[in-house]
XYZ file of C-alpha atoms in Angstrom:
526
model
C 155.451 134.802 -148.143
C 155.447 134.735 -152.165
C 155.711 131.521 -153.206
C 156.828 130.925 -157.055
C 155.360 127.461 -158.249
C 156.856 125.764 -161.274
C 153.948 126.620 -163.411
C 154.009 130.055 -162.056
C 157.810 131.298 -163.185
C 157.624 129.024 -166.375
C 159.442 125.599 -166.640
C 162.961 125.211 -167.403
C 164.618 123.714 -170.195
C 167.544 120.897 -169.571
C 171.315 121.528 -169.856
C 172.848 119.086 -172.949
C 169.351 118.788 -174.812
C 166.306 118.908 -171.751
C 162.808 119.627 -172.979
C 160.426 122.054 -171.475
C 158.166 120.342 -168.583
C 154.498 120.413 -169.560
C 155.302 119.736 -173.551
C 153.529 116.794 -173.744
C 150.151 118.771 -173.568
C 150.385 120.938 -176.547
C 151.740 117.554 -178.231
C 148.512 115.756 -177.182
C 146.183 118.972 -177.951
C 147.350 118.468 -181.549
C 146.669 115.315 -182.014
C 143.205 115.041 -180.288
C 142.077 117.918 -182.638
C 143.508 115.835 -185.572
C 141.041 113.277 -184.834
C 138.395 115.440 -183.903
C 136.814 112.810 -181.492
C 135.959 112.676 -177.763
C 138.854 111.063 -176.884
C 142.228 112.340 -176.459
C 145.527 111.263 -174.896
C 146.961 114.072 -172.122
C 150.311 113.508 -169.813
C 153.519 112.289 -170.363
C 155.797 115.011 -171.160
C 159.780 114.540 -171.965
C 160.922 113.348 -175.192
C 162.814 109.719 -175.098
C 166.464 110.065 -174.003
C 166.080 113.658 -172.446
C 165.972 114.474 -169.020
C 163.187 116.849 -167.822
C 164.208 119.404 -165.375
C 161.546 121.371 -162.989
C 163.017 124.603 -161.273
C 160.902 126.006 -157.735
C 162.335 129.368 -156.773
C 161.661 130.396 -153.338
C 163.035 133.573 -151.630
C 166.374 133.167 -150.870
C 166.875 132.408 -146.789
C 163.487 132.672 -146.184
C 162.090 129.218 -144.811
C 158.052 127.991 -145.753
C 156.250 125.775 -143.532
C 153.959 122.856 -145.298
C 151.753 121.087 -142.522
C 154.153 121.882 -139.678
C 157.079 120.863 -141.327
C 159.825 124.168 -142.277
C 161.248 123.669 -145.462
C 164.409 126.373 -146.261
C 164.101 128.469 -148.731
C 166.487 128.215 -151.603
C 166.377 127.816 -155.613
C 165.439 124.623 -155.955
C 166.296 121.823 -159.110
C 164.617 118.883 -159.082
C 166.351 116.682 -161.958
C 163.455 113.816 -163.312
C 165.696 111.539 -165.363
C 165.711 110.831 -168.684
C 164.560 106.952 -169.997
C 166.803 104.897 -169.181
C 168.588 106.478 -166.560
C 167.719 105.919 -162.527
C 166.680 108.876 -160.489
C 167.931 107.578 -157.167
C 165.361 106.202 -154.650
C 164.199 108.792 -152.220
C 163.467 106.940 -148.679
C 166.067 106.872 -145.824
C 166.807 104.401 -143.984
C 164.518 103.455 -141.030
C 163.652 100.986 -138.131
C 160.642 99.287 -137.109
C 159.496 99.670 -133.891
C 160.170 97.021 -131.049
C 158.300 93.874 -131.242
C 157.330 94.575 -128.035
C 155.817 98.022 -128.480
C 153.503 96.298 -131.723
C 150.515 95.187 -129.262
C 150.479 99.015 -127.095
C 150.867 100.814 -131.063
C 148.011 98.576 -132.122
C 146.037 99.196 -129.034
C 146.088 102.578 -128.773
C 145.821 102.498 -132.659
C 142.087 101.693 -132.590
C 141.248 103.108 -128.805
C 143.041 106.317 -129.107
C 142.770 107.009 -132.967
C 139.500 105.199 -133.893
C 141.838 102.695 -136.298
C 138.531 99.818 -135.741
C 140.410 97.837 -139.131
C 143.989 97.789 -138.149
C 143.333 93.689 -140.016
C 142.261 93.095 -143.776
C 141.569 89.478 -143.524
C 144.936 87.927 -142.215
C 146.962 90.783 -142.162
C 148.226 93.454 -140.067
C 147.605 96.890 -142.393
C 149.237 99.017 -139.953
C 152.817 98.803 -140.549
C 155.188 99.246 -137.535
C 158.116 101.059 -139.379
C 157.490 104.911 -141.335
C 158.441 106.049 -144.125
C 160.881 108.513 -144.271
C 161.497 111.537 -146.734
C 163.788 114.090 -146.479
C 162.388 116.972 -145.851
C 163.018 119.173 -149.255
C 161.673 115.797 -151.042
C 158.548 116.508 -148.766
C 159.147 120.251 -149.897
C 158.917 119.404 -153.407
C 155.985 117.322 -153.456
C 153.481 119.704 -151.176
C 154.699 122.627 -153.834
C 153.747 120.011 -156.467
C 150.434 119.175 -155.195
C 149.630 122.551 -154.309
C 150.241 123.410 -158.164
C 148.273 120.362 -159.674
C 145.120 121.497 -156.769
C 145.344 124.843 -158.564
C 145.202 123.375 -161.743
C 142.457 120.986 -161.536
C 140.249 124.085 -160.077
C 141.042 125.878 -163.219
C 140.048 122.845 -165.644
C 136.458 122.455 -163.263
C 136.033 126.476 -163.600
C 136.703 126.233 -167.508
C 134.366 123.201 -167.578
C 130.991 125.035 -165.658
C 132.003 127.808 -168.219
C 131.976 125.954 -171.419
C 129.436 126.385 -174.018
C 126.353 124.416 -173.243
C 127.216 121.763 -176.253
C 130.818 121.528 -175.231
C 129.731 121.203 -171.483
C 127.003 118.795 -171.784
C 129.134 116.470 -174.286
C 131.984 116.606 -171.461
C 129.450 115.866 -169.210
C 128.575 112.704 -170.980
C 132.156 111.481 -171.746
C 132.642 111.055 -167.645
C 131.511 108.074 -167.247
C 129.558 109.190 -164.523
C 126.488 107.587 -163.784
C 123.687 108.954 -166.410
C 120.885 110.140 -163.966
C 124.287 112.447 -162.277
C 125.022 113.702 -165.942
C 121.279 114.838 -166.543
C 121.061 116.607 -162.961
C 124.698 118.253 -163.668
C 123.532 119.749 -167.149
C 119.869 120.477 -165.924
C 121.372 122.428 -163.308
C 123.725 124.485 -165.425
C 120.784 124.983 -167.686
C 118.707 126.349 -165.107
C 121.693 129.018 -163.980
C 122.269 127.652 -160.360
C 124.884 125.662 -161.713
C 127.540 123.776 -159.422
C 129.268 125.838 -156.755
C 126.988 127.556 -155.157
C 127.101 125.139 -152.162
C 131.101 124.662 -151.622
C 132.692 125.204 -148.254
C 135.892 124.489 -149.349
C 138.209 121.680 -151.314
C 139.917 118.768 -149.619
C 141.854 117.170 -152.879
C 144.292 113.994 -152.221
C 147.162 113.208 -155.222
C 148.865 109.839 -155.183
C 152.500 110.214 -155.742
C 154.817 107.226 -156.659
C 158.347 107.571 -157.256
C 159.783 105.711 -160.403
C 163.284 105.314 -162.091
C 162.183 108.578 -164.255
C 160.943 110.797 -160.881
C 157.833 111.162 -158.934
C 154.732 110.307 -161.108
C 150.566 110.599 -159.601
C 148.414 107.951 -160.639
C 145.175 109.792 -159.269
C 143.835 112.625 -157.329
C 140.743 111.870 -155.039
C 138.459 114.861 -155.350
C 135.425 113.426 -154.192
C 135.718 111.856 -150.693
C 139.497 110.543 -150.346
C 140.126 108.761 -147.208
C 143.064 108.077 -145.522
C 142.497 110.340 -142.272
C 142.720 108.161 -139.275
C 146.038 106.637 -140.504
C 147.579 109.991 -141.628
C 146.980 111.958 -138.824
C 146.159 109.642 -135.410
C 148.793 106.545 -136.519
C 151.134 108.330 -138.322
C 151.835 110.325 -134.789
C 151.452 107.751 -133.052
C 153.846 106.082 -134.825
C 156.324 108.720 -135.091
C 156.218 109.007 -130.917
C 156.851 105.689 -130.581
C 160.102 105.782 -133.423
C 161.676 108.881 -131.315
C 162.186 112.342 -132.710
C 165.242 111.116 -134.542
C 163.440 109.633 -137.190
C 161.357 112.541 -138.399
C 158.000 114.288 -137.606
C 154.453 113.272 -139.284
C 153.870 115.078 -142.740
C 150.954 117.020 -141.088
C 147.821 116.488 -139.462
C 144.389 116.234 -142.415
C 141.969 116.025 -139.796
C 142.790 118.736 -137.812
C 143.330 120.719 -141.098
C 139.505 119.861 -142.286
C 138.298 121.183 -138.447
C 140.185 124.762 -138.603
C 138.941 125.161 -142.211
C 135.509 124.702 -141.182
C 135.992 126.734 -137.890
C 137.604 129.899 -140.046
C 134.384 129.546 -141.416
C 131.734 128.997 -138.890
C 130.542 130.948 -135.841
C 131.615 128.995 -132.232
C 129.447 125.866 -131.755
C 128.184 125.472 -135.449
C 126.853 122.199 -136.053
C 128.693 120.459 -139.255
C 126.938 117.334 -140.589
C 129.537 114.031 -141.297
C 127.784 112.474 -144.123
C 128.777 109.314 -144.814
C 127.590 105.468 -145.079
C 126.828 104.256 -141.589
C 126.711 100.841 -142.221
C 130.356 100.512 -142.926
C 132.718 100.547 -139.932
C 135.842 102.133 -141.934
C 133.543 105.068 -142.708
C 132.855 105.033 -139.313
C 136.048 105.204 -137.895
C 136.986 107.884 -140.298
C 133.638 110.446 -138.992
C 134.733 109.495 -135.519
C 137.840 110.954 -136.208
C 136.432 113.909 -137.495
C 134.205 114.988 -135.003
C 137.069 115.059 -131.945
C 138.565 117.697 -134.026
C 135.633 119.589 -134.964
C 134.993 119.746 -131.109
C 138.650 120.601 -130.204
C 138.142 123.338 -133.017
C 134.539 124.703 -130.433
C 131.899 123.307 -133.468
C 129.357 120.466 -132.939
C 128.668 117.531 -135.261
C 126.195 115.328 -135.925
C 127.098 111.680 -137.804
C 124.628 111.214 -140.404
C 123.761 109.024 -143.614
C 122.419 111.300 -146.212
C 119.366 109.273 -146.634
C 118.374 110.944 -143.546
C 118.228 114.637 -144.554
C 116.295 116.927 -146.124
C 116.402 120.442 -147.971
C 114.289 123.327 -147.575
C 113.175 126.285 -149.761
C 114.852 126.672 -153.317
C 118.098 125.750 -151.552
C 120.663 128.068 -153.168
C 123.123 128.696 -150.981
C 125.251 131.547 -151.355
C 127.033 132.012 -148.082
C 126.829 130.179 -144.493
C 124.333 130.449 -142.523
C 121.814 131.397 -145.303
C 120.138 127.900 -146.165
C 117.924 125.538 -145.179
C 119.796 122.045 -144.603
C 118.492 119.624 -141.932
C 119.323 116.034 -140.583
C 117.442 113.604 -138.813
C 119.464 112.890 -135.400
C 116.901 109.967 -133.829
C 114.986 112.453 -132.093
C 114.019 115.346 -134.696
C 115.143 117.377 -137.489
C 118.499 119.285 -136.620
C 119.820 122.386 -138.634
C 123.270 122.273 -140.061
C 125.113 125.038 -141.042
C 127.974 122.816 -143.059
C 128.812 119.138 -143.892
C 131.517 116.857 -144.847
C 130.614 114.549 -147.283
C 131.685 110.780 -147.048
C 129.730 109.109 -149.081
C 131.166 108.484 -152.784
C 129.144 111.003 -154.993
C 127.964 108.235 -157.722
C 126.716 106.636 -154.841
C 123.858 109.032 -154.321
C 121.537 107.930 -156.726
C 121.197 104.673 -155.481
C 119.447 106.365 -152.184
C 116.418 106.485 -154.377
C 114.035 109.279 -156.085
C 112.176 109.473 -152.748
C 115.540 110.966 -150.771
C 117.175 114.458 -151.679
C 119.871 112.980 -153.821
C 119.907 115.365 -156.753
C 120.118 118.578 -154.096
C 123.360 117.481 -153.047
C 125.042 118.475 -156.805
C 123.249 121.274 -157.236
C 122.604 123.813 -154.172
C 122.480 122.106 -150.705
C 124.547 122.749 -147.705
C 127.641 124.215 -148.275
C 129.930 121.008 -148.597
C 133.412 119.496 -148.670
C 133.346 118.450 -150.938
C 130.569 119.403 -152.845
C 128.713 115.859 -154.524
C 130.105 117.940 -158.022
C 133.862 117.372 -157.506
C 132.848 113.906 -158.910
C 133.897 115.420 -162.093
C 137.622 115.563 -161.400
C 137.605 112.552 -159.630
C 136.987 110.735 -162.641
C 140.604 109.669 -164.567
C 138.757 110.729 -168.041
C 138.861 114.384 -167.032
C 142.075 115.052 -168.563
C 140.877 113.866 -171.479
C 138.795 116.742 -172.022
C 141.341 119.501 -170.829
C 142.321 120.193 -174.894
C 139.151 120.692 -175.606
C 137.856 123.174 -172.823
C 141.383 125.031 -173.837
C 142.926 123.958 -170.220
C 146.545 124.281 -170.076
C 147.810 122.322 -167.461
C 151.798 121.801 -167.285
C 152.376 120.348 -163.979
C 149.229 117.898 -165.014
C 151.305 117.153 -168.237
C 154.138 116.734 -166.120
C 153.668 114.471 -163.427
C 150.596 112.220 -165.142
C 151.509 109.325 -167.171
C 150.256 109.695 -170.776
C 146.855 108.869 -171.217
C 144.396 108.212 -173.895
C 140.573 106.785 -174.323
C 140.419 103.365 -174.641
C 138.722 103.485 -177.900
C 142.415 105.450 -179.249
C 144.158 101.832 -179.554
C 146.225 101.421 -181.989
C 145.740 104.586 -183.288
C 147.279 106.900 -180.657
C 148.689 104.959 -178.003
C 150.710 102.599 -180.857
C 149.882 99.805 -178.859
C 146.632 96.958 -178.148
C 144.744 97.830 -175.492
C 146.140 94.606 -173.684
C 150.262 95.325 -174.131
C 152.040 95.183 -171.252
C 153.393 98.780 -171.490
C 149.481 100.104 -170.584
C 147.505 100.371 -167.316
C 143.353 99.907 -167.814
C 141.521 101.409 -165.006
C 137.899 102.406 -164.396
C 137.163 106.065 -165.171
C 135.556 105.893 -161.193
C 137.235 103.180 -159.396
C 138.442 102.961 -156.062
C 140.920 101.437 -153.681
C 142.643 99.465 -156.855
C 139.759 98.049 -157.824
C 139.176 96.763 -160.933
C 143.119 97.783 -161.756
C 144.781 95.883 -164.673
C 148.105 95.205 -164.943
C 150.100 92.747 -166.821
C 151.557 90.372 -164.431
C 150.063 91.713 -161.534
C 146.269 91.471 -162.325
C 145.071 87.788 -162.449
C 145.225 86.973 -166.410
C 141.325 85.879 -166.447
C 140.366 89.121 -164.626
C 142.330 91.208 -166.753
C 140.840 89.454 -169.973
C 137.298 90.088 -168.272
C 137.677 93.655 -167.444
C 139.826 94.621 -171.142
C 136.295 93.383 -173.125
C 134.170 95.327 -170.829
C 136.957 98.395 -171.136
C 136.363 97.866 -175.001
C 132.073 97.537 -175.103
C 132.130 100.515 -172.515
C 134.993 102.685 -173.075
C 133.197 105.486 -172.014
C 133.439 104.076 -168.484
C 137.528 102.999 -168.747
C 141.049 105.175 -169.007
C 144.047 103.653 -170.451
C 147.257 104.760 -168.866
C 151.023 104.881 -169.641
C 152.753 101.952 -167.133
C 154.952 102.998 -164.860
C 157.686 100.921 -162.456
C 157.555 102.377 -159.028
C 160.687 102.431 -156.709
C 161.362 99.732 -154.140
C 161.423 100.420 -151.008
C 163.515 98.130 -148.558
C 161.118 97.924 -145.423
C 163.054 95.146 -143.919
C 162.899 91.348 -142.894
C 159.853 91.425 -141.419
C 157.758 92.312 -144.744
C 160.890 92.660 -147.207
C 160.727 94.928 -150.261
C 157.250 96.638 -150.844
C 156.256 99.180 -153.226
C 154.747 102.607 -151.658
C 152.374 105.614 -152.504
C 152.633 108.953 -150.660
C 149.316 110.801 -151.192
C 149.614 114.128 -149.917
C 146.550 116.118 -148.806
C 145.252 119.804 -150.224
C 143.006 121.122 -147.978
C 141.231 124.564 -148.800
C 144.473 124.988 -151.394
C 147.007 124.145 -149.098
C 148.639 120.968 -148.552
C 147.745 119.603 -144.800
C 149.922 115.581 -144.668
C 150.441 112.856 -146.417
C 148.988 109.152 -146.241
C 150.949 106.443 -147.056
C 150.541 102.747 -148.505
C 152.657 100.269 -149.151
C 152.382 97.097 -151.506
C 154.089 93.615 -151.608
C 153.303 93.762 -155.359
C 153.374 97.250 -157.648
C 149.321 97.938 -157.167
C 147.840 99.832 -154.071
C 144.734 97.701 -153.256
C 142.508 96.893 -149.850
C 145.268 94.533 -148.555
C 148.462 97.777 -148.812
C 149.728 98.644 -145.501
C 148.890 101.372 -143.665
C 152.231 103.641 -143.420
C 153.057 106.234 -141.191
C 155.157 109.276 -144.160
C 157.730 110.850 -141.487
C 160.073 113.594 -142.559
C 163.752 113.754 -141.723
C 164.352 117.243 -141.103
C 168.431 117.218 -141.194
C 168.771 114.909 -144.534
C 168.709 116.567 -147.729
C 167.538 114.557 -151.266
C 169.753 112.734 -153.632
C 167.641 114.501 -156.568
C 167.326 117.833 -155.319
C 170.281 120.712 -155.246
C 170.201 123.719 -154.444
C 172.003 126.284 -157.206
């Protein structure tokens, strides 16, 4: 069916004084040429006081399925509100399970979906009570992330076809780790360039909802997570809460194992790289490789210290390379792999593994070790510059600048309340400042490294994420849906919930259910 995407019809402008959606990007364009420097702000469209309006048109009548859930087909308005004004909270209303179903859910949890961490610390991570959208909220969100997917592919393909100059300076403005950069641009120098070795793109955007509308904070390019809990526990979950309150978002890891099998002749062997000293990579490869063989293709769980490249490695299509993994016994062919293991990670396996092939040629990969590019929060920064025009990125990302803008651009010290500082490569919350959430001495720490190494630090726009009322048990907490795009379309959701507004190692673990018969509070159809 022919789906139009907000970016696709063009964006809509407000009845009594709206702005067109995406503004924000030829506003920031302008100004990063005015200064002529590396660094540039991008995001944050819609002017103060105006509310922002984002019209998907679908076929009238005609209903779309997003991971297994059918969303109708209408002309859809989305209404993001204007400062000041509240765009009403989207979760229903919904129950935790029975106390006494906690110790089966947790059982079967880590027997019967490989959850081995269902405790950080003291607490319990998997919460017993989902989160429920209704199901043209869902609809809205999987069209969104479908659009920013197709965006971000456009600003990597503009990227790999910049001039060498602009390319290698973009390169270098990553933050990525410097022996990465020189492989990258010695690779595009030498023509086999990045690409060459991808099997296909599994992409993960964190959406919070604020007073304005929905807002991402991040998309994982390189190796997001979140598997396990959004595919085993969320159905779990949703058995156990009774078809009345909703069906799972969708099902990543089965999503991952019929991309590769649409891919692959039967019985294929696909490599799971991925750290094997850590148990929550573990758990997640586990996962991975019940599907694979549900989908009639073997696996082998490797670390990629343990593998080695053949010939000149190029791979232009499966089946036509030379990849091989050490399974205990002797060197095993594989025709694909799935890479777990964080891509600035690599180097650290040392000059004497095959490190460097894995961002150049290779096995053909999801991800390939190049997506680190995007995964990086400084990648906007360069979109002006490489001529990317992105208006559901300028939409939905908070405004965002280069710490060394300051004053200058953002109005505001580095350290005001209003902005979020957060490594141009962290993970899992790490290293995330926020005023009043962030311990003060931390935050102090981390703002004069942000300021010596800007290079290496993003500054971002703060935002106030909805409440959500999750009941006595664990009272109000503050979640993040982050919905999955798997080989360009989206495949589930994984969601995390906070006590405090910052999604860290101690969130819960929350099954995202959606509530087929109940219709949004911000979306109409017209």
């Amino acid at each position: 069916m022919e789906r139009f995407l907000a970016h696709r019809v063009g964006l809509v402008v407000a009845a009594g004084g709206g702005v067109v959606v995406g503004g924000g990007a030829g506003r920031e364009r302008r100004r990063g040429d005015r200064r002529g420097a590396a660094s540039h702000g991008f995001g944050g469209s819609g002017a103060d006081g105006e509310a922002v309006v984002v019209r998907a048109r679908r076929s009238a009548g005609v209903d779309t399925v997003w991971a297994g859930v059918v969303v109708p087909g209408f002309f859809r308005t989305l209404v993001m509100s204007a400062p000041g004004q509240c765009c009403p909270s989207p979760w229903l209303e919904s129950q935790p399970l029975p106390q006494e179903v906690w110790a089966q859910v947790r059982e079967e949890a880590v027997f019967g979906c490989h959850k081995w961490d269902p405790r950080v610390g003291d607490t319990d991570v998997i919460l017993m009570q989902p989160l429920v959208l209704p199901r043209d909220e869902w609809g809205f969100l999987a069209e969104a992330a479908e659009g920013l997917a197709t965006e971000l592919l456009a600003a990597e393909e503009a990227l790999w076809r910049a001039p060498v100059r602009v390319r290698d300076r973009a390169l270098g403005e990553l933050g990525l780790p410097g022996s990465v950069v020189r492989v990258l641009r010695r690779a595009c120098a030498d023509g086999a360039g990045p690409g060459a070795a991808t099997a296909f793109r599994v992409m993960r955007f964190d959406f919070h909802h604020t007073r304005e509308g929905w807002r991402i904070s991040e998309v994982n390019s390189d190796v997001p997570g979140g598997f396990v809990e959004a595919s085993g526990v969320a159905a779990l979950i949703a058995t156990h809460a009774g078809a009345r309150a909703g069906v799972p978002a969708g099902d990543p890891a089965k999503a991952i194992a019929e991309a590769f099998a649409c891919r692959l002749a039967p019985g294929a062997c696909v490599g799971l790289v991925h750290a094997t000293a850590y148990t929550d990579d573990r758990q997640v490869m586990r996962c991975l490789a019940g599907r694979l063989s549900e989908a009639g293709l073997a696996s082998l769980l490797v670390s990629p210290a343990d593998m080695r490249f053949g010939g000149s490695g190029r791979l232009d299509a499966f089946g036509g390379g030379e990849c091989e993994a050490y399974d205990g016994r002797g060197w095993r062919r594989l025709d694909a792999m799935f890479r777990f293991f964080p891509g600035e990670w690599l180097p650290n396996l040392g000059w004497r593994s095959a490190w460097r092939r894995f961002f150049t040629d290779g096995c053909p990969s999801a991800n390939p070790a190049w997506a680190l590019v995007s995964q990086s929060k400084r990648f906007p920064l360069l979109w002006p510059r490489l001529g990317v025009e992105a208006p559901l990125w300028a939409r939905f990302l908070p405004e965002t600048f280069d710490p060394r803008d300051g004053v200058a651009v953002a109005g505001s010290a580095l350290d005001a309340p209003q902005w979020v500082v957060k490594p141009a490569l962290g993970r899992v919350g790490d290293a995330v400042l926020l005023a009043g959430v962030t311990p003060e001495a931390e935050r102090r720490k981390h703002l004069r490294d942000a300021r010596r190494h800007p290079r290496h630090w993003v500054a971002q726009r703060r935002f106030e994420p909805t409440p959500w009322e999750a009941g006595t048990a664990v009272g109000v907490l503050y979640p993040c849906v982050g919905v999955y795009v798997i080989d360009g379309r989206v495949a589930g959701a994984y969601g995390r919930a906070s006590s405090r507004p910052l999604i860290e190692a101690h969130a819960h673990d929350v099954a995202v259910l959606v509530a087929p018969g109940f219709q949004s509070k911000n979306v109409s159809e017209i």
